[in-house]
mmCIF file of C-alpha atoms and ligand atoms in Angstrom:
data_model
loop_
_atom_site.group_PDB
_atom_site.id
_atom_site.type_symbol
_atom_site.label_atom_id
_atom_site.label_comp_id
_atom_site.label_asym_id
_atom_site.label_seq_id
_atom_site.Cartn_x
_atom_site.Cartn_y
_atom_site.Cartn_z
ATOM 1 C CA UNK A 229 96.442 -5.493 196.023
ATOM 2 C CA UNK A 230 94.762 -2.244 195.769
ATOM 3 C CA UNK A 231 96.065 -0.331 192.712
ATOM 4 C CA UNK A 232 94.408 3.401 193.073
ATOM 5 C CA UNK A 233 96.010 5.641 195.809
ATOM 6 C CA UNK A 234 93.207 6.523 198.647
ATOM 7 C CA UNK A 235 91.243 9.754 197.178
ATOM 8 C CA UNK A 236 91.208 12.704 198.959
ATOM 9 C CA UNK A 237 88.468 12.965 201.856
ATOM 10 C CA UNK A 238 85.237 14.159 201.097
ATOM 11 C CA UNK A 239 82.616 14.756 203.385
ATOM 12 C CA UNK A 240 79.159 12.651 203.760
ATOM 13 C CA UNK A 241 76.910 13.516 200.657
ATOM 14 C CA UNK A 242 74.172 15.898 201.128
ATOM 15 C CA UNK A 243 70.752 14.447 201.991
ATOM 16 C CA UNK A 244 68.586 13.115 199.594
ATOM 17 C CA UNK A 245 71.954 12.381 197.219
ATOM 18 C CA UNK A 246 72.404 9.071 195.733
ATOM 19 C CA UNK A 247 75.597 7.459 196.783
ATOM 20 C CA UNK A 248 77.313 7.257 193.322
ATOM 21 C CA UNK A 249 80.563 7.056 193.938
ATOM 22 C CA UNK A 250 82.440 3.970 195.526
ATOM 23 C CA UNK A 251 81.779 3.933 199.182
ATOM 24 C CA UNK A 252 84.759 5.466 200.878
ATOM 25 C CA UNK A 253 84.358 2.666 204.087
ATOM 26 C CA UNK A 254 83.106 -1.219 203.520
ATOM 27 C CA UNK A 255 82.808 -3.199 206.552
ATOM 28 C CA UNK A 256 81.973 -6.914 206.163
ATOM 29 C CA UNK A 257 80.521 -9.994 208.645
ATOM 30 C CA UNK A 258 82.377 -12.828 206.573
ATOM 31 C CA UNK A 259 79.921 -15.590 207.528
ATOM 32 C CA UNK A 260 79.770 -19.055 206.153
ATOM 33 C CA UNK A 261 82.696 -20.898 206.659
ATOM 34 C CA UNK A 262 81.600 -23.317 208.827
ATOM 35 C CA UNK A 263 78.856 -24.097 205.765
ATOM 36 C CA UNK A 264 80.793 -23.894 203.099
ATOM 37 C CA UNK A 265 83.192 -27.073 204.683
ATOM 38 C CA UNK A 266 80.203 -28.465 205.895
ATOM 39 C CA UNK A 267 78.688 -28.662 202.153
ATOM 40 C CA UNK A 268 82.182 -30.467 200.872
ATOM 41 C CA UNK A 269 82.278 -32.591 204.023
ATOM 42 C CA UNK A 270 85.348 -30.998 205.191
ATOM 43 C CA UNK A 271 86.397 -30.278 208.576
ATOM 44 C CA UNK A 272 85.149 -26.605 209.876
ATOM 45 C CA UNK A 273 89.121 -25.669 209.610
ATOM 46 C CA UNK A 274 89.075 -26.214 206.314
ATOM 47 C CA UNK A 275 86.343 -23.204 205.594
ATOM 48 C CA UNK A 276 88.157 -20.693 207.955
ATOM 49 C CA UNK A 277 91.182 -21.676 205.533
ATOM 50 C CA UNK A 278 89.664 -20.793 202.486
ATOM 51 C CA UNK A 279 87.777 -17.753 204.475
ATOM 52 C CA UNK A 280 91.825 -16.392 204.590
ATOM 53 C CA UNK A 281 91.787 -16.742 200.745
ATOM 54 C CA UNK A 282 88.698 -15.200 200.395
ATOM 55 C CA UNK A 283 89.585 -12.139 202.552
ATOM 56 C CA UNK A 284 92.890 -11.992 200.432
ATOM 57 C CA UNK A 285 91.263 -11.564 196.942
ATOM 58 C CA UNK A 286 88.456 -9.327 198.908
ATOM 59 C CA UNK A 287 91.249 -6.630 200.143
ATOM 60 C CA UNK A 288 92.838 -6.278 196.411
ATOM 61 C CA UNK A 289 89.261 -5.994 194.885
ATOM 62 C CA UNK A 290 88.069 -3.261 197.723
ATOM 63 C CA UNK A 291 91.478 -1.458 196.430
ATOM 64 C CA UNK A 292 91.033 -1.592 192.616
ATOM 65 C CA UNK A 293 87.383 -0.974 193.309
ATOM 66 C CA UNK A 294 88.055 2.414 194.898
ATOM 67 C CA UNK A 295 87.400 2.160 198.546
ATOM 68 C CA UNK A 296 89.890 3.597 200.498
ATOM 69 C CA UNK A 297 88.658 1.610 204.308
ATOM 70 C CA UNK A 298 88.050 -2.137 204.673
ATOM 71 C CA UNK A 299 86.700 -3.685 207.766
ATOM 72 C CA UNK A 300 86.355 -7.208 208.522
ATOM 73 C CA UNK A 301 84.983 -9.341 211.420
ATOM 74 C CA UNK A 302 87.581 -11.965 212.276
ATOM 75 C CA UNK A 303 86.693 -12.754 215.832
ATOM 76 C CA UNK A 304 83.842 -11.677 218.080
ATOM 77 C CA UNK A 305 83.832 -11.272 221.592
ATOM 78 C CA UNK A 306 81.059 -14.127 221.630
ATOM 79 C CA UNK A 307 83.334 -16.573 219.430
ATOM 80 C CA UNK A 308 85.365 -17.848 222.472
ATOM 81 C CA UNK A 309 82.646 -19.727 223.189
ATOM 82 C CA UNK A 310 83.222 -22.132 219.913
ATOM 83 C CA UNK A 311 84.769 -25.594 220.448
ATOM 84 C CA UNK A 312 88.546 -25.391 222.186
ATOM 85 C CA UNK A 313 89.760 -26.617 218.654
ATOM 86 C CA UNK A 314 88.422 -24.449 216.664
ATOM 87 C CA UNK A 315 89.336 -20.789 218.688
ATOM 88 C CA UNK A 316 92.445 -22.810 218.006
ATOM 89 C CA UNK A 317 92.547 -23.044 214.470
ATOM 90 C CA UNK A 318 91.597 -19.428 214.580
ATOM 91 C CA UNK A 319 94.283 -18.577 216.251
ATOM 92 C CA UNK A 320 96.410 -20.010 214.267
ATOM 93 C CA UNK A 321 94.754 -18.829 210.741
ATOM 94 C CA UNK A 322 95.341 -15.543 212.131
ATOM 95 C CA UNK A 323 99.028 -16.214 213.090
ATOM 96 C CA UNK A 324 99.474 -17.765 209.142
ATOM 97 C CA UNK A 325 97.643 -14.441 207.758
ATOM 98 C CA UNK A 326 100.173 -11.838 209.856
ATOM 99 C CA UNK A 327 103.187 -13.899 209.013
ATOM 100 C CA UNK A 328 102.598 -14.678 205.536
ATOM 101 C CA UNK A 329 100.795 -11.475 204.325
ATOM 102 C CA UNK A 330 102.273 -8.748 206.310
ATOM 103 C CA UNK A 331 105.044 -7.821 204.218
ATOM 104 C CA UNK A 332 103.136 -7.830 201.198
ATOM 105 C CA UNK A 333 100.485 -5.808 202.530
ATOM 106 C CA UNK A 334 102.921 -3.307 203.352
ATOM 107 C CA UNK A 335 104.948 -3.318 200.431
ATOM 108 C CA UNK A 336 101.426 -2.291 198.944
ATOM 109 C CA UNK A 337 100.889 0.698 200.913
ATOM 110 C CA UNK A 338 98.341 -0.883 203.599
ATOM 111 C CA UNK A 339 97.797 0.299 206.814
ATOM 112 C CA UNK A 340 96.863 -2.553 209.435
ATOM 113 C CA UNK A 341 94.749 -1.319 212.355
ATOM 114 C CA UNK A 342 93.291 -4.310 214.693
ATOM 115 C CA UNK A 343 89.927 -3.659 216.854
ATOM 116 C CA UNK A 344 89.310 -5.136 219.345
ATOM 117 C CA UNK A 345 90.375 -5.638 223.477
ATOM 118 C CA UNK A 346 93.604 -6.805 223.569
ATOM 119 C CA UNK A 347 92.780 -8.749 227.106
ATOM 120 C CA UNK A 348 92.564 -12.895 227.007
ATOM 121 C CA UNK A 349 94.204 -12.503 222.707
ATOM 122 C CA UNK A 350 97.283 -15.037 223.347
ATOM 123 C CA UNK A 351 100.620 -12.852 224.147
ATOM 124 C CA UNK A 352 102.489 -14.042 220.855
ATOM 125 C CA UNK A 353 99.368 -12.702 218.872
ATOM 126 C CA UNK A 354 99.140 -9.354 220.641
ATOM 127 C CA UNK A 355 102.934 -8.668 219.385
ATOM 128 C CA UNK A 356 102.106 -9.694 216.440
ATOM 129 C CA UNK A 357 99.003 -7.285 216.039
ATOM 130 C CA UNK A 358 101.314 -4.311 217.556
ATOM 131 C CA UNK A 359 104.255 -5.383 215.386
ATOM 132 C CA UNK A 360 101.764 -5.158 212.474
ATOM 133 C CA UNK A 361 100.444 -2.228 213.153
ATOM 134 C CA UNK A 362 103.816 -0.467 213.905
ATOM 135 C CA UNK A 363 104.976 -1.726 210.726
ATOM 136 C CA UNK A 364 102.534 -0.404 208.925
ATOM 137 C CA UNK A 365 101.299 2.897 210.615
ATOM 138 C CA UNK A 366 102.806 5.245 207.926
ATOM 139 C CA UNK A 367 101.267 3.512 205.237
ATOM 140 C CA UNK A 368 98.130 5.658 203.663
ATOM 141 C CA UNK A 369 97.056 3.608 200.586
ATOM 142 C CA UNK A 370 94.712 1.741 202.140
ATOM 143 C CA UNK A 371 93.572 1.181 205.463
ATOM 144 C CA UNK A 372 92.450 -2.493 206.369
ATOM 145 C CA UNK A 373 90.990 -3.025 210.001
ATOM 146 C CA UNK A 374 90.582 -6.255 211.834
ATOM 147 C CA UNK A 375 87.736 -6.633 214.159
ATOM 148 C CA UNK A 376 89.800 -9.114 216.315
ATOM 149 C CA UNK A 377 88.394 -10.141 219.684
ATOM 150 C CA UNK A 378 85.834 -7.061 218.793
ATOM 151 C CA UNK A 379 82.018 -6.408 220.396
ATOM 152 C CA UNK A 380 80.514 -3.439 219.177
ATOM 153 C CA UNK A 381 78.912 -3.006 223.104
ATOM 154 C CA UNK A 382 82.239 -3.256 224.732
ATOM 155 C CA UNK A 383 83.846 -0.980 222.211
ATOM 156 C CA UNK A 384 80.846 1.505 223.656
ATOM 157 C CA UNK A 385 81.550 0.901 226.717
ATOM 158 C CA UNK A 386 85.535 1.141 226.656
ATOM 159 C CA UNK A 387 84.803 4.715 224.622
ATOM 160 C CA UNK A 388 82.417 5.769 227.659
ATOM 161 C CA UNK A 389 85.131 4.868 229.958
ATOM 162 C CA UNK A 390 87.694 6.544 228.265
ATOM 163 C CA UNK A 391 85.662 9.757 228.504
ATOM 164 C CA UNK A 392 84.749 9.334 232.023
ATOM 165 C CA UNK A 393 88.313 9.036 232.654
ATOM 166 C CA UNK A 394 88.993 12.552 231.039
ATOM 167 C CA UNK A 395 86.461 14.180 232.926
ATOM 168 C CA UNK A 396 87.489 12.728 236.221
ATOM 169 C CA UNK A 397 91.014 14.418 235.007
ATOM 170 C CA UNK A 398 89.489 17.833 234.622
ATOM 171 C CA UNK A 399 88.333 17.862 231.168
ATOM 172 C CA UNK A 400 85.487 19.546 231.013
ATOM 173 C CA UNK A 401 84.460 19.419 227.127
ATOM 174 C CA UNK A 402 81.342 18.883 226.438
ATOM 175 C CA UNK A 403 80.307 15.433 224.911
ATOM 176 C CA UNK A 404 79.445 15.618 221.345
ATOM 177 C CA UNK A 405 79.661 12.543 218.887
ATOM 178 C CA UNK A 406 82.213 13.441 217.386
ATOM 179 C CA UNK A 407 84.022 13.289 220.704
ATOM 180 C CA UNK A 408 83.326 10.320 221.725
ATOM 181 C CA UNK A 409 83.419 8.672 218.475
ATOM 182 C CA UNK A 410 87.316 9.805 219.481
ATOM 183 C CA UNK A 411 87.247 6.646 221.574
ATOM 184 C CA UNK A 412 86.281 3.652 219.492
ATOM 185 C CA UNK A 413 88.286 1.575 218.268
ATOM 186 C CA UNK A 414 87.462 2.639 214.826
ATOM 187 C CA UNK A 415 88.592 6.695 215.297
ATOM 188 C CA UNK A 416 90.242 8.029 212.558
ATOM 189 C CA UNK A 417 88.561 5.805 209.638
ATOM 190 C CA UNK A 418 86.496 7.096 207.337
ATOM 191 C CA UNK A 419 82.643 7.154 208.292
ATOM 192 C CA UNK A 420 80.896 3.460 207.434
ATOM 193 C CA UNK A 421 79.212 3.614 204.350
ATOM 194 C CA UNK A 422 78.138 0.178 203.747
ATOM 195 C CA UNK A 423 77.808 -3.001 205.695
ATOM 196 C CA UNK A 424 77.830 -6.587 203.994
ATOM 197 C CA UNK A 425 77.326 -9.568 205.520
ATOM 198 C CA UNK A 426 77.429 -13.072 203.765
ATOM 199 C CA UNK A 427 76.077 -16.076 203.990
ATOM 200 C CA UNK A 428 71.778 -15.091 203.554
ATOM 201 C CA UNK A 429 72.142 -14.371 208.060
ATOM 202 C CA UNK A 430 70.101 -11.045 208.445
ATOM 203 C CA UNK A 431 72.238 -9.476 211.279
ATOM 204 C CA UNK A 432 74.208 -6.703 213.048
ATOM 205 C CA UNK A 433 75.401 -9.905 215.313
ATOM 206 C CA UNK A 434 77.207 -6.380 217.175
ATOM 207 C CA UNK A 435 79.775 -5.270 214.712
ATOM 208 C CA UNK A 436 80.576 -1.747 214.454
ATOM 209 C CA UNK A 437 77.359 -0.798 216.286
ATOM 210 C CA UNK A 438 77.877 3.141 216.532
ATOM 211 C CA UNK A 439 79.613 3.550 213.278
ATOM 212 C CA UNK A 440 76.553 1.294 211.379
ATOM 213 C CA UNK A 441 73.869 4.784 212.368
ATOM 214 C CA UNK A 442 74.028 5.229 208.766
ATOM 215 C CA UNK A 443 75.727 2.723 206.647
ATOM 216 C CA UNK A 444 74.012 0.943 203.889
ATOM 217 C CA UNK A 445 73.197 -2.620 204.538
ATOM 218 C CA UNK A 446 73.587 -5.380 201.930
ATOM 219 C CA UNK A 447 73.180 -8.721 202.337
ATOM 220 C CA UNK A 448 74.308 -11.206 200.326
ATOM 221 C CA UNK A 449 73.661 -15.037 200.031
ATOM 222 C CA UNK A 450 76.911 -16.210 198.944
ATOM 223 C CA UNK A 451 79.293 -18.395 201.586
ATOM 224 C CA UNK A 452 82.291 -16.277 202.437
ATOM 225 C CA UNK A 453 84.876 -18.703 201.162
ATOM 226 C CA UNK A 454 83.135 -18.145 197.667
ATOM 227 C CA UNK A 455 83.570 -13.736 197.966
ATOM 228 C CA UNK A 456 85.957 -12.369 196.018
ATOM 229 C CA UNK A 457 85.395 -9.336 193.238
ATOM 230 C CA UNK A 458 82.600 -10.584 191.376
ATOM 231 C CA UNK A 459 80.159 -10.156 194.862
ATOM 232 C CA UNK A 460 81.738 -7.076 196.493
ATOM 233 C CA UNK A 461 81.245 -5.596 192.740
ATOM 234 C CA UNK A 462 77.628 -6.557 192.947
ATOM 235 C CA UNK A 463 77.826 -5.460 196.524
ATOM 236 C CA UNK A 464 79.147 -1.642 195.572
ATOM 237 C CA UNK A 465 76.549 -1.294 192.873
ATOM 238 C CA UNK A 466 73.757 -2.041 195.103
ATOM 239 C CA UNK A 467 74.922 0.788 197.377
ATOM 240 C CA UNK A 468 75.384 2.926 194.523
ATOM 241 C CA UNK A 469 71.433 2.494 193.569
ATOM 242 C CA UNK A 470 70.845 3.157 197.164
ATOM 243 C CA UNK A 471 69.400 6.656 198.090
ATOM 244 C CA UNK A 472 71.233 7.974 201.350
ATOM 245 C CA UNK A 473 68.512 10.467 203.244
ATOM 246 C CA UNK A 474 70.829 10.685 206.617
ATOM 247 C CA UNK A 475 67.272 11.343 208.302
ATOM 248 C CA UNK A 476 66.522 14.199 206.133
ATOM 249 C CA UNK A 477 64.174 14.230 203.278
ATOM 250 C CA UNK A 478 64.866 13.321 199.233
ATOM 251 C CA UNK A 479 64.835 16.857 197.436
ATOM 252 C CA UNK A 480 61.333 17.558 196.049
ATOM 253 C CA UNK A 481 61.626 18.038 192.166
ATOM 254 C CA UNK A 482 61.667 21.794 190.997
ATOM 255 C CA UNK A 483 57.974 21.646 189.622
ATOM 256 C CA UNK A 484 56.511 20.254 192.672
ATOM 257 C CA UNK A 485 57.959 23.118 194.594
ATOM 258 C CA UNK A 486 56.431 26.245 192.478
HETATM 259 C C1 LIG B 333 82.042 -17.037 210.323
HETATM 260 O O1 LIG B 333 81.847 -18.316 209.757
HETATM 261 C C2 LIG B 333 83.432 -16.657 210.316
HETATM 262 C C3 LIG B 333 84.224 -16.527 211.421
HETATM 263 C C4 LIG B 333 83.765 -16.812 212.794
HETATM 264 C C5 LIG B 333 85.604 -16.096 211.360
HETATM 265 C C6 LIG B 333 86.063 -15.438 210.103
HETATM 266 C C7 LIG B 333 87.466 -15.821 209.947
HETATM 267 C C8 LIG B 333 88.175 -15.879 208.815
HETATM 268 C C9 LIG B 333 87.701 -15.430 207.518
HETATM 269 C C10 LIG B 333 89.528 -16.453 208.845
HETATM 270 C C11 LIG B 333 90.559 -15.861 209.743
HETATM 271 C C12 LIG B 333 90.477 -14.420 210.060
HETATM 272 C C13 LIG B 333 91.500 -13.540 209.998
HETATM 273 C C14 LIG B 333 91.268 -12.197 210.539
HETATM 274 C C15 LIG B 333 92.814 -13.835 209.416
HETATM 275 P P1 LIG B 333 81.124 -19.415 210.644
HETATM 276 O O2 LIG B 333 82.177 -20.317 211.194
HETATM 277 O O3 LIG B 333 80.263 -18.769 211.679
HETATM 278 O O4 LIG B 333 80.277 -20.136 209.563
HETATM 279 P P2 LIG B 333 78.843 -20.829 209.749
HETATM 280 O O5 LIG B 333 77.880 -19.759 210.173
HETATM 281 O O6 LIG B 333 78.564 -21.367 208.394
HETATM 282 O O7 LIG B 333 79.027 -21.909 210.780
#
């Protein structure tokens, strides 16, 4: 459970800066369960179950490690189209997590947001989500957000549709990116900072799309059942070697400017 109250906010670090500190906003593709059961000869079930644990010791790490935003990819748009069982034992991994780790989430100062469309998410789990997050909404500890039914596209599109629904309603400001970025899912989180995906896979597979512009990338080859602190430590100090031009340049050294 994190330990460290969330740190005031600072803004994005100047071009050319290295990113030293912890990154403010982790994001993570938890990939690999379906390999890691495979490996044991266990049923895929069995990997989602230990994914849970995983994700577990992964929020209390990103806590004591300083980050003040974790965001994880539960469910994607795309993953209805797994076997009937297994959306099922999704489903129900997700009902387990909410009932048995809500209250000690909030006891430890976690917000819960969920992202995602709430259309075709079984009516029991859409209270539960809204219970969650009313339960939890004046917490400001740490904020954990679960991509849940989530496509970085359709979270586009719903944002462009919730701005052509303002203009048709008279609102006639014009649209920036900070605007619109006032109708993702994500609005109100820190910006991304870094993006980890397990498991040795190489993609975006479309998480976060908008908020990745200018997040670090690191991927790791470890099986998400395994992560824990050890990797998202590893993970953190990669990003802090990283240097973070936002399309700008590195500063030239003092000698090479006289
Ligand atoms: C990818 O592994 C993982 C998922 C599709 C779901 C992640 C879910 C959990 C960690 C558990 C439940 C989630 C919540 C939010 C409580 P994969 O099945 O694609 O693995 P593979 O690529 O090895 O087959």
């Amino acid at each position: 459970m994190p330990e460290q109250p969330v740190a005031a906010k600072s803004g994005a670090p100047a071009p050319g800066s290295s990113s030293a500190g912890a990154p403010r906003h982790v994001a993570i593709i938890m990939d690999g369960n379906g390999r890691w059961a495979q490996r044991r000869g266990l049923p895929r079930a069995a990997g989602h179950r230990e994914g849970v644990q995983a994700l577990k010791r992964t929020v209390e790490a990103a806590g004591n490690a300083g980050v003040e935003c974790l965001t994880v990819f539960g469910f994607s748009t795309e993953n209805w189209s797994r076997p009937a069982d297994e959306v099922s034992d999704l489903m129900g991994l997700v009902r387990a997590y909410v009932t048995s780790d809500l209250a000690r989430l909030k006891k430890a100062g976690v917000r819960v947001k969920v992202l995602g469309r709430r259309t075709g998410v079984p009516a029991d789990i859409v209270r539960m989500i809204e219970g969650a997050e009313a339960d939890t909404a004046a917490n400001n500890r740490f904020l954990l957000q679960v991509a849940f039914n989530y496509g970085g596209r359709a979270d586009i599109l719903d944002a462009a549709e919730d701005h052509a629904q303002r203009r048709l309603a008279g609102d006639a400001a014009p649209l920036t990116e900070a605007a619109f970025s006032t109708g993702l899912a994500s609005a109100g989180s820190p910006e991304l900072d870094l993006i980890i995906r397990t498991s040795g896979e190489r993609r975006l597979s479309n998480f976060l799309l908008w908020e990745a512009a200018y997040a670090e990338l690191v991927f790791q080859d470890i099986l998400w059942p395994d992560y824990g602190a050890e990797p998202l430590a590893q993970a953190i100090g990669e990003f802090q070697q990283r240097q973070r031009r936002y399309g700008g340049r590195l500063a030239e050294p003092a000698m090479a400017r006289a």
